[in-house]
Amino acid sequence: MPSASVIIPAHNEARVIGRLLSRLLAEASKDEFDVVVVANGCDDDTASVARGFGVRVVETPVPSKREALRLGDEAAAAHPRVYVDADIEMGTADLRALRDALLDGTADARDGMAHDSADDAHKTGTPGSADVARGGGAHGSADVTRGGGADGGTDHARGDRAGDGSEHGRSFAAPSRGTAPKALAAAPERALVLSDRPWPVRAYYAVWSRLPAVREGLFGRGVIAVSEEGNRRLMDLPPVMGDDLAASLAFEPAERRVVRHAHAVIHPPRTLGDLLRRRVRAVTVVAEIQQGPMSGQEARTGLRDLLAIAGRAPWLLPHLAVFLAVTLVARARARRAVRAKDYTTWLRDESSRT
């Protein structure tokens, strides 16, 4: 019996699916993981590339991530379930760490809800100067920044603040001292490949990666793992475009873990134009959640968050200007889609898939 099922929705990902699978399975023993790639609406070789790695492949003509996740879940044979985006990279040891965090049910001292290393990682003013964390297979020589954020599907949606005892207006009981609550969902640290990105893109992520919600939430990591109980909760969520944001909001802070010794390598946009496309999608995602049955479980980043970042790292003031400009332009461009309630058009960034 596999120790976990890995579900990978993939739409025209022939260029990158092999990159993911080669690292994911590099150190895996036979039948250790049940890997299901759901090739949805593909007109490239995604399915055949995936089959070359000996994984199960489900094909559907419907180009829909929602449908792909549903089909993958139906085909999956084991729990925990690990949902992985095809355009990231993650090693076998990282996958095992996520699995074990859920099988053990608790987090060790290296895990938690908040992380404060981003300031140190970015002090040079050029995010991307640190080597990639090797959590299961060498990534090579690509430079990344740890503790940062993938772009994800949010417009700085935030829920809890570590230590305030609440999230999305819902209260929860703090765990007893010396004990850790049961983990229902887990995700890895983000490792952003930024060394070859233009300065405006690096500047944006230098700020974005410091936002409390980005550092605490499970969204925008390209991976989320859930226990059997956590999976049932995900199945009860309404269908929304921002599936990773909705999944993060589905769990109280005490029920989710960012596994600090697991890393997902994220490839951000290569151009400012592609970054804006992603951010327009993010604004639309948050609007859908605000107008739907999950309304009230989200909030935007406030001025206080940005002032706090500037106070801790005043050298980031030029970066904050870029961040604000990108945010305002993205919101303006998203208005038409939000007014039309167009929550199905997926503004995909192709530049990160090269």
mmCIF file of C-alpha atoms in Angstrom:
data_model
loop_
_atom_site.group_PDB
_atom_site.id
_atom_site.type_symbol
_atom_site.label_atom_id
_atom_site.label_comp_id
_atom_site.label_asym_id
_atom_site.label_seq_id
_atom_site.Cartn_x
_atom_site.Cartn_y
_atom_site.Cartn_z
ATOM 1 C CA MET A 1 0.000 0.000 0.000
ATOM 2 C CA PRO A 2 1.472 3.402 -0.944
ATOM 3 C CA SER A 3 2.228 5.709 1.981
ATOM 4 C CA ALA A 4 0.615 8.715 0.224
ATOM 5 C CA SER A 5 -1.063 9.702 -3.022
ATOM 6 C CA VAL A 6 0.331 12.564 -5.098
ATOM 7 C CA ILE A 7 -2.111 14.293 -7.461
ATOM 8 C CA ILE A 8 -0.667 16.513 -10.194
ATOM 9 C CA PRO A 9 -3.119 18.447 -12.409
ATOM 10 C CA ALA A 10 -1.325 19.267 -15.650
ATOM 11 C CA HIS A 11 -2.549 21.357 -18.589
ATOM 12 C CA ASN A 12 0.010 21.499 -21.424
ATOM 13 C CA GLU A 13 2.923 20.958 -19.052
ATOM 14 C CA ALA A 14 5.104 18.773 -21.289
ATOM 15 C CA ARG A 15 7.992 21.228 -20.870
ATOM 16 C CA VAL A 16 8.094 20.968 -17.083
ATOM 17 C CA ILE A 17 6.325 17.799 -15.898
ATOM 18 C CA GLY A 18 9.484 15.755 -16.355
ATOM 19 C CA ARG A 19 11.461 18.246 -14.262
ATOM 20 C CA LEU A 20 9.032 17.740 -11.382
ATOM 21 C CA LEU A 21 8.688 13.969 -11.630
ATOM 22 C CA SER A 22 12.421 13.319 -11.958
ATOM 23 C CA ARG A 23 13.132 15.008 -8.613
ATOM 24 C CA LEU A 24 9.961 13.827 -6.903
ATOM 25 C CA LEU A 25 10.702 10.160 -7.615
ATOM 26 C CA ALA A 26 14.517 10.265 -7.575
ATOM 27 C CA GLU A 27 14.885 8.587 -4.165
ATOM 28 C CA ALA A 28 11.462 6.969 -3.820
ATOM 29 C CA SER A 29 11.274 3.239 -3.271
ATOM 30 C CA LYS A 30 9.032 1.082 -5.432
ATOM 31 C CA ASP A 31 5.353 1.712 -4.662
ATOM 32 C CA GLU A 32 6.211 4.181 -1.886
ATOM 33 C CA PHE A 33 3.969 6.810 -3.477
ATOM 34 C CA ASP A 34 0.868 6.589 -5.623
ATOM 35 C CA VAL A 35 1.435 9.347 -8.202
ATOM 36 C CA VAL A 36 -1.484 10.390 -10.429
ATOM 37 C CA VAL A 37 -0.965 12.938 -13.196
ATOM 38 C CA VAL A 38 -4.225 14.330 -14.555
ATOM 39 C CA ALA A 39 -3.601 15.640 -18.079
ATOM 40 C CA ASN A 40 -6.517 18.005 -18.645
ATOM 41 C CA GLY A 41 -7.320 19.537 -22.022
ATOM 42 C CA CYS A 42 -3.776 18.976 -23.264
ATOM 43 C CA ASP A 43 -2.732 19.346 -26.884
ATOM 44 C CA ASP A 44 0.919 18.589 -26.179
ATOM 45 C CA ASP A 45 2.841 15.531 -24.895
ATOM 46 C CA THR A 46 2.125 15.977 -21.190
ATOM 47 C CA ALA A 47 0.535 12.542 -20.824
ATOM 48 C CA SER A 48 3.244 10.637 -22.692
ATOM 49 C CA VAL A 49 6.050 12.420 -20.830
ATOM 50 C CA ALA A 50 4.408 11.552 -17.506
ATOM 51 C CA ARG A 51 3.915 7.916 -18.476
ATOM 52 C CA GLY A 52 7.630 7.712 -19.163
ATOM 53 C CA PHE A 53 8.189 8.012 -15.419
ATOM 54 C CA GLY A 54 5.949 5.045 -14.636
ATOM 55 C CA VAL A 55 3.206 7.029 -12.927
ATOM 56 C CA ARG A 56 -0.507 6.681 -13.450
ATOM 57 C CA VAL A 57 -1.998 9.112 -15.949
ATOM 58 C CA VAL A 58 -5.641 10.148 -16.154
ATOM 59 C CA GLU A 59 -6.668 12.088 -19.265
ATOM 60 C CA THR A 60 -9.661 14.361 -19.752
ATOM 61 C CA PRO A 61 -10.509 16.672 -22.664
ATOM 62 C CA VAL A 62 -11.759 19.307 -20.207
ATOM 63 C CA PRO A 63 -9.122 22.016 -19.591
ATOM 64 C CA SER A 64 -10.030 22.632 -15.967
ATOM 65 C CA LYS A 65 -7.871 22.436 -12.860
ATOM 66 C CA ARG A 66 -10.970 21.971 -10.716
ATOM 67 C CA GLU A 67 -12.039 18.963 -12.786
ATOM 68 C CA ALA A 68 -8.500 17.604 -12.819
ATOM 69 C CA LEU A 69 -8.294 17.754 -9.034
ATOM 70 C CA ARG A 70 -11.630 15.981 -8.737
ATOM 71 C CA LEU A 71 -10.599 13.215 -11.147
ATOM 72 C CA GLY A 72 -7.251 12.827 -9.440
ATOM 73 C CA ASP A 73 -8.910 12.520 -6.075
ATOM 74 C CA GLU A 74 -11.245 9.836 -7.387
ATOM 75 C CA ALA A 75 -8.290 7.889 -8.757
ATOM 76 C CA ALA A 76 -6.050 8.267 -5.709
ATOM 77 C CA ALA A 77 -5.432 5.151 -3.664
ATOM 78 C CA ALA A 78 -3.977 6.399 -0.379
ATOM 79 C CA HIS A 79 -3.904 9.043 2.318
ATOM 80 C CA PRO A 80 -2.383 11.512 2.972
ATOM 81 C CA ARG A 81 -3.099 13.278 -0.330
ATOM 82 C CA VAL A 82 -0.502 15.666 -1.729
ATOM 83 C CA TYR A 83 -1.671 18.071 -4.450
ATOM 84 C CA VAL A 84 1.235 19.382 -6.509
ATOM 85 C CA ASP A 85 1.352 21.951 -9.318
ATOM 86 C CA ALA A 86 3.216 20.663 -12.352
ATOM 87 C CA ASP A 87 5.424 23.735 -12.769
ATOM 88 C CA ILE A 88 7.252 23.554 -9.425
ATOM 89 C CA GLU A 89 10.108 21.338 -8.260
ATOM 90 C CA MET A 90 10.202 19.214 -5.138
ATOM 91 C CA GLY A 91 12.418 16.332 -4.066
ATOM 92 C CA THR A 92 11.597 12.963 -2.567
ATOM 93 C CA ALA A 93 12.740 13.995 0.907
ATOM 94 C CA ASP A 94 10.464 17.039 0.772
ATOM 95 C CA LEU A 95 7.505 14.844 -0.130
ATOM 96 C CA ARG A 96 8.322 12.462 2.704
ATOM 97 C CA ALA A 97 8.527 15.357 5.160
ATOM 98 C CA LEU A 98 5.012 16.517 4.216
ATOM 99 C CA ARG A 99 3.673 12.983 4.455
ATOM 100 C CA ASP A 100 5.272 12.417 7.853
ATOM 101 C CA ALA A 101 3.976 15.731 9.239
ATOM 102 C CA LEU A 102 0.460 14.461 8.607
ATOM 103 C CA LEU A 103 0.990 10.833 9.578
ATOM 104 C CA ASP A 104 2.596 11.901 12.838
ATOM 105 C CA GLY A 105 -0.229 14.365 13.322
ATOM 106 C CA THR A 106 2.008 16.982 14.932
ATOM 107 C CA ALA A 107 4.853 19.270 13.966
ATOM 108 C CA ASP A 108 8.367 19.191 15.355
ATOM 109 C CA ALA A 109 10.343 22.185 16.562
ATOM 110 C CA ARG A 110 11.336 23.129 13.033
ATOM 111 C CA ASP A 111 7.751 23.539 11.899
ATOM 112 C CA GLY A 112 5.148 26.172 12.641
ATOM 113 C CA MET A 113 2.879 28.938 11.397
ATOM 114 C CA ALA A 114 5.229 31.890 11.089
ATOM 115 C CA HIS A 115 8.726 32.415 9.775
ATOM 116 C CA ASP A 116 10.984 35.410 10.085
ATOM 117 C CA SER A 117 13.972 34.577 7.899
ATOM 118 C CA ALA A 118 12.885 36.646 4.908
ATOM 119 C CA ASP A 119 14.502 39.837 6.197
ATOM 120 C CA ASP A 120 17.873 38.136 6.487
ATOM 121 C CA ALA A 121 17.515 36.420 3.128
ATOM 122 C CA HIS A 122 16.869 39.726 1.353
ATOM 123 C CA LYS A 123 19.260 42.150 3.042
ATOM 124 C CA THR A 124 21.338 42.468 -0.083
ATOM 125 C CA GLY A 125 18.381 44.115 -1.802
ATOM 126 C CA THR A 126 18.563 41.516 -4.562
ATOM 127 C CA PRO A 127 16.390 38.556 -3.583
ATOM 128 C CA GLY A 128 17.703 35.341 -4.953
ATOM 129 C CA SER A 129 21.195 35.327 -3.482
ATOM 130 C CA ALA A 130 20.812 32.217 -1.375
ATOM 131 C CA ASP A 131 21.390 28.677 -2.580
ATOM 132 C CA VAL A 132 18.382 26.430 -2.942
ATOM 133 C CA ALA A 133 17.545 24.326 0.091
ATOM 134 C CA ARG A 134 18.266 20.731 -0.812
ATOM 135 C CA GLY A 135 15.422 18.712 0.560
ATOM 136 C CA GLY A 136 15.606 15.640 -1.602
ATOM 137 C CA GLY A 137 17.672 15.748 -4.736
ATOM 138 C CA ALA A 138 20.037 18.491 -5.813
ATOM 139 C CA HIS A 139 18.493 21.297 -7.761
ATOM 140 C CA GLY A 140 21.743 22.291 -9.368
ATOM 141 C CA SER A 141 23.216 25.760 -9.137
ATOM 142 C CA ALA A 142 20.074 27.889 -9.452
ATOM 143 C CA ASP A 143 19.895 30.656 -6.871
ATOM 144 C CA VAL A 144 16.736 31.079 -4.876
ATOM 145 C CA THR A 145 15.492 32.940 -1.862
ATOM 146 C CA ARG A 146 14.106 30.948 1.055
ATOM 147 C CA GLY A 147 11.037 31.833 3.031
ATOM 148 C CA GLY A 148 9.644 33.859 0.183
ATOM 149 C CA GLY A 149 6.468 33.358 -1.747
ATOM 150 C CA ALA A 150 5.254 31.961 -4.970
ATOM 151 C CA ASP A 151 2.774 34.216 -6.623
ATOM 152 C CA GLY A 152 -0.140 31.926 -5.939
ATOM 153 C CA GLY A 153 -3.741 32.867 -6.465
ATOM 154 C CA THR A 154 -4.250 35.588 -3.889
ATOM 155 C CA ASP A 155 -4.315 39.348 -3.735
ATOM 156 C CA HIS A 156 -2.607 39.355 -0.348
ATOM 157 C CA ALA A 157 -5.555 37.602 1.225
ATOM 158 C CA ARG A 158 -4.804 37.056 4.851
ATOM 159 C CA GLY A 159 -6.396 35.222 7.702
ATOM 160 C CA ASP A 160 -4.639 34.846 11.021
ATOM 161 C CA ARG A 161 -1.735 36.525 12.705
ATOM 162 C CA ALA A 162 0.402 34.181 14.747
ATOM 163 C CA GLY A 163 -0.555 34.454 18.371
ATOM 164 C CA ASP A 164 -3.795 36.397 18.060
ATOM 165 C CA GLY A 165 -5.983 33.346 18.612
ATOM 166 C CA SER A 166 -8.336 33.821 15.684
ATOM 167 C CA GLU A 167 -8.687 33.439 11.944
ATOM 168 C CA HIS A 168 -11.375 34.701 9.575
ATOM 169 C CA GLY A 169 -13.482 35.728 12.570
ATOM 170 C CA ARG A 170 -13.490 32.187 13.959
ATOM 171 C CA SER A 171 -12.066 31.488 17.409
ATOM 172 C CA PHE A 172 -9.994 28.480 18.342
ATOM 173 C CA ALA A 173 -8.564 27.141 21.547
ATOM 174 C CA ALA A 174 -4.830 27.475 21.921
ATOM 175 C CA PRO A 175 -3.029 24.169 22.443
ATOM 176 C CA SER A 176 -1.634 23.335 25.856
ATOM 177 C CA ARG A 177 1.950 24.320 26.481
ATOM 178 C CA GLY A 178 4.339 21.631 25.291
ATOM 179 C CA THR A 179 1.827 19.970 22.975
ATOM 180 C CA ALA A 180 1.044 20.416 19.305
ATOM 181 C CA PRO A 181 -2.449 20.048 17.828
ATOM 182 C CA LYS A 182 -3.199 17.531 15.147
ATOM 183 C CA ALA A 183 -2.106 18.659 11.701
ATOM 184 C CA LEU A 184 -4.752 18.303 8.992
ATOM 185 C CA ALA A 185 -2.899 20.192 6.242
ATOM 186 C CA ALA A 186 0.736 20.911 5.489
ATOM 187 C CA ALA A 187 2.820 22.693 2.889
ATOM 188 C CA PRO A 188 6.543 23.231 2.281
ATOM 189 C CA GLU A 189 8.644 26.346 2.543
ATOM 190 C CA ARG A 190 8.888 28.308 -0.702
ATOM 191 C CA ALA A 191 12.195 28.681 -2.532
ATOM 192 C CA LEU A 192 11.934 31.346 -5.217
ATOM 193 C CA VAL A 193 14.251 31.271 -8.214
ATOM 194 C CA LEU A 194 14.866 34.980 -8.741
ATOM 195 C CA SER A 195 18.520 35.460 -9.645
ATOM 196 C CA ASP A 196 17.824 35.913 -13.368
ATOM 197 C CA ARG A 197 14.604 37.912 -12.991
ATOM 198 C CA PRO A 198 14.527 41.673 -13.696
ATOM 199 C CA TRP A 199 14.772 44.024 -10.742
ATOM 200 C CA PRO A 200 11.068 45.027 -10.682
ATOM 201 C CA VAL A 201 10.060 41.365 -10.337
ATOM 202 C CA ARG A 202 12.645 40.796 -7.601
ATOM 203 C CA ALA A 203 11.541 43.993 -5.872
ATOM 204 C CA TYR A 204 7.890 42.921 -5.896
ATOM 205 C CA TYR A 205 8.671 39.567 -4.319
ATOM 206 C CA ALA A 206 10.995 41.126 -1.740
ATOM 207 C CA VAL A 207 7.897 42.816 -0.295
ATOM 208 C CA TRP A 208 5.326 40.123 -1.078
ATOM 209 C CA SER A 209 7.383 37.450 0.639
ATOM 210 C CA ARG A 210 7.355 39.480 3.875
ATOM 211 C CA LEU A 211 3.583 39.846 4.147
ATOM 212 C CA PRO A 212 2.320 38.003 7.242
ATOM 213 C CA ALA A 213 -0.338 36.097 5.314
ATOM 214 C CA VAL A 214 2.167 34.951 2.705
ATOM 215 C CA ARG A 215 4.501 33.607 5.346
ATOM 216 C CA GLU A 216 1.765 31.944 7.378
ATOM 217 C CA GLY A 217 -0.677 30.655 4.747
ATOM 218 C CA LEU A 218 -0.511 27.427 2.755
ATOM 219 C CA PHE A 219 -1.396 29.137 -0.526
ATOM 220 C CA GLY A 220 1.053 30.065 -3.262
ATOM 221 C CA ARG A 221 3.425 27.204 -2.483
ATOM 222 C CA GLY A 222 2.444 24.951 -5.367
ATOM 223 C CA VAL A 223 1.882 22.093 -2.916
ATOM 224 C CA ILE A 224 -0.638 21.277 -0.226
ATOM 225 C CA ALA A 225 -0.851 17.976 1.626
ATOM 226 C CA VAL A 226 -3.873 16.893 3.640
ATOM 227 C CA SER A 227 -4.760 14.037 5.938
ATOM 228 C CA GLU A 228 -7.835 11.926 5.341
ATOM 229 C CA GLU A 229 -9.834 14.225 7.607
ATOM 230 C CA GLY A 230 -8.365 17.269 5.910
ATOM 231 C CA ASN A 231 -9.223 15.836 2.514
ATOM 232 C CA ARG A 232 -12.867 15.498 3.505
ATOM 233 C CA ARG A 233 -12.874 19.155 4.435
ATOM 234 C CA LEU A 234 -11.425 20.123 1.058
ATOM 235 C CA MET A 235 -14.104 18.113 -0.707
ATOM 236 C CA ASP A 236 -16.741 20.256 1.038
ATOM 237 C CA LEU A 237 -15.312 23.523 -0.293
ATOM 238 C CA PRO A 238 -17.196 25.434 -2.990
ATOM 239 C CA PRO A 239 -15.515 25.385 -6.413
ATOM 240 C CA VAL A 240 -13.406 28.521 -6.813
ATOM 241 C CA MET A 241 -10.571 29.498 -9.134
ATOM 242 C CA GLY A 242 -8.179 30.100 -6.246
ATOM 243 C CA ASP A 243 -8.175 26.525 -5.014
ATOM 244 C CA ASP A 244 -4.988 26.903 -2.963
ATOM 245 C CA LEU A 245 -6.264 30.018 -1.179
ATOM 246 C CA ALA A 246 -9.583 28.326 -0.439
ATOM 247 C CA ALA A 247 -7.722 25.281 0.878
ATOM 248 C CA SER A 248 -5.594 27.435 3.170
ATOM 249 C CA LEU A 249 -8.647 29.260 4.509
ATOM 250 C CA ALA A 250 -10.374 25.933 5.214
ATOM 251 C CA PHE A 251 -8.038 25.193 8.117
ATOM 252 C CA GLU A 252 -7.558 26.967 11.422
ATOM 253 C CA PRO A 253 -3.980 28.079 12.149
ATOM 254 C CA ALA A 254 -3.652 25.291 14.689
ATOM 255 C CA GLU A 255 -4.640 22.697 12.076
ATOM 256 C CA ARG A 256 -2.067 23.570 9.418
ATOM 257 C CA ARG A 257 1.696 23.364 9.213
ATOM 258 C CA VAL A 258 4.414 24.912 7.123
ATOM 259 C CA VAL A 259 7.053 22.205 7.214
ATOM 260 C CA ARG A 260 10.294 24.141 7.493
ATOM 261 C CA HIS A 261 12.592 21.326 6.358
ATOM 262 C CA ALA A 262 10.588 20.705 3.179
ATOM 263 C CA HIS A 263 10.998 23.045 0.202
ATOM 264 C CA ALA A 264 9.220 23.613 -3.085
ATOM 265 C CA VAL A 265 11.221 25.392 -5.768
ATOM 266 C CA ILE A 266 9.036 28.040 -7.390
ATOM 267 C CA HIS A 267 9.712 29.705 -10.748
ATOM 268 C CA PRO A 268 8.242 33.245 -10.707
ATOM 269 C CA PRO A 269 7.438 35.258 -13.851
ATOM 270 C CA ARG A 270 10.385 36.323 -15.979
ATOM 271 C CA THR A 271 8.902 39.679 -16.992
ATOM 272 C CA LEU A 272 6.973 42.488 -15.369
ATOM 273 C CA GLY A 273 4.143 41.941 -17.857
ATOM 274 C CA ASP A 274 3.785 38.305 -16.817
ATOM 275 C CA LEU A 275 3.874 39.313 -13.161
ATOM 276 C CA LEU A 276 0.971 41.686 -13.813
ATOM 277 C CA ARG A 277 -0.991 38.885 -15.476
ATOM 278 C CA ARG A 278 -0.569 36.778 -12.375
ATOM 279 C CA ARG A 279 -1.584 39.615 -10.115
ATOM 280 C CA VAL A 280 -4.725 40.314 -12.155
ATOM 281 C CA ARG A 281 -5.657 36.686 -11.641
ATOM 282 C CA ALA A 282 -4.945 37.063 -7.927
ATOM 283 C CA VAL A 283 -7.277 40.054 -7.610
ATOM 284 C CA THR A 284 -10.001 38.119 -9.414
ATOM 285 C CA VAL A 285 -9.532 35.126 -7.121
ATOM 286 C CA VAL A 286 -10.008 37.212 -3.991
ATOM 287 C CA ALA A 287 -13.070 38.927 -5.494
ATOM 288 C CA GLU A 288 -14.666 35.551 -6.189
ATOM 289 C CA ILE A 289 -14.133 34.455 -2.599
ATOM 290 C CA GLN A 290 -15.459 37.760 -1.275
ATOM 291 C CA GLN A 291 -18.642 37.407 -3.341
ATOM 292 C CA GLY A 292 -19.202 33.712 -2.712
ATOM 293 C CA PRO A 293 -20.086 31.402 0.173
ATOM 294 C CA MET A 294 -16.618 31.850 1.725
ATOM 295 C CA SER A 295 -17.128 35.607 2.086
ATOM 296 C CA GLY A 296 -15.741 37.017 5.302
ATOM 297 C CA GLN A 297 -12.837 34.587 5.463
ATOM 298 C CA GLU A 298 -10.389 36.888 3.728
ATOM 299 C CA ALA A 299 -8.947 40.377 3.988
ATOM 300 C CA ARG A 300 -6.503 42.415 1.993
ATOM 301 C CA THR A 301 -3.081 43.480 3.136
ATOM 302 C CA GLY A 302 -3.363 46.773 4.987
ATOM 303 C CA LEU A 303 -1.199 49.842 5.221
ATOM 304 C CA ARG A 304 -0.094 48.702 8.663
ATOM 305 C CA ASP A 305 1.505 45.593 7.155
ATOM 306 C CA LEU A 306 3.470 47.662 4.629
ATOM 307 C CA LEU A 307 4.542 50.220 7.227
ATOM 308 C CA ALA A 308 5.767 47.400 9.430
ATOM 309 C CA ILE A 309 7.878 46.052 6.569
ATOM 310 C CA ALA A 310 9.321 49.521 5.912
ATOM 311 C CA GLY A 311 10.081 49.934 9.614
ATOM 312 C CA ARG A 312 11.952 46.648 9.825
ATOM 313 C CA ALA A 313 13.769 47.074 6.513
ATOM 314 C CA PRO A 314 13.888 50.738 5.426
ATOM 315 C CA TRP A 315 16.162 49.843 2.519
ATOM 316 C CA LEU A 316 13.051 48.253 0.977
ATOM 317 C CA LEU A 317 11.331 51.591 0.333
ATOM 318 C CA PRO A 318 12.034 51.474 -3.453
ATOM 319 C CA HIS A 319 10.755 47.892 -3.479
ATOM 320 C CA LEU A 320 7.567 48.989 -1.704
ATOM 321 C CA ALA A 321 6.979 51.552 -4.450
ATOM 322 C CA VAL A 322 7.171 48.785 -7.061
ATOM 323 C CA PHE A 323 4.891 46.561 -4.993
ATOM 324 C CA LEU A 324 2.244 49.274 -4.652
ATOM 325 C CA ALA A 325 2.416 50.166 -8.342
ATOM 326 C CA VAL A 326 1.985 46.544 -9.436
ATOM 327 C CA THR A 327 -0.879 46.061 -6.984
ATOM 328 C CA LEU A 328 -2.768 49.160 -8.131
ATOM 329 C CA VAL A 329 -2.324 48.384 -11.829
ATOM 330 C CA ALA A 330 -3.453 44.791 -11.296
ATOM 331 C CA ARG A 331 -6.567 45.886 -9.440
ATOM 332 C CA ALA A 332 -7.440 48.338 -12.191
ATOM 333 C CA ARG A 333 -6.998 45.701 -14.891
ATOM 334 C CA ALA A 334 -9.067 43.158 -12.970
ATOM 335 C CA ARG A 335 -12.150 45.368 -12.679
ATOM 336 C CA ARG A 336 -13.722 44.219 -15.927
ATOM 337 C CA ALA A 337 -13.463 40.537 -15.022
ATOM 338 C CA VAL A 338 -14.761 41.169 -11.510
ATOM 339 C CA ARG A 339 -17.730 43.198 -12.784
ATOM 340 C CA ALA A 340 -18.534 40.443 -15.276
ATOM 341 C CA LYS A 341 -18.008 37.788 -12.583
ATOM 342 C CA ASP A 342 -15.567 36.061 -14.915
ATOM 343 C CA TYR A 343 -13.989 33.598 -12.532
ATOM 344 C CA THR A 344 -12.983 31.019 -15.113
ATOM 345 C CA THR A 345 -10.452 32.818 -17.337
ATOM 346 C CA TRP A 346 -7.038 31.606 -16.200
ATOM 347 C CA LEU A 347 -4.310 34.144 -16.993
ATOM 348 C CA ARG A 348 -1.445 31.712 -17.237
ATOM 349 C CA ASP A 349 2.178 32.759 -17.035
ATOM 350 C CA GLU A 350 4.113 30.922 -19.735
ATOM 351 C CA SER A 351 7.414 32.681 -19.015
ATOM 352 C CA SER A 352 8.035 30.627 -15.864
ATOM 353 C CA ARG A 353 7.721 27.391 -17.825
ATOM 354 C CA THR A 354 10.944 27.812 -19.800
#
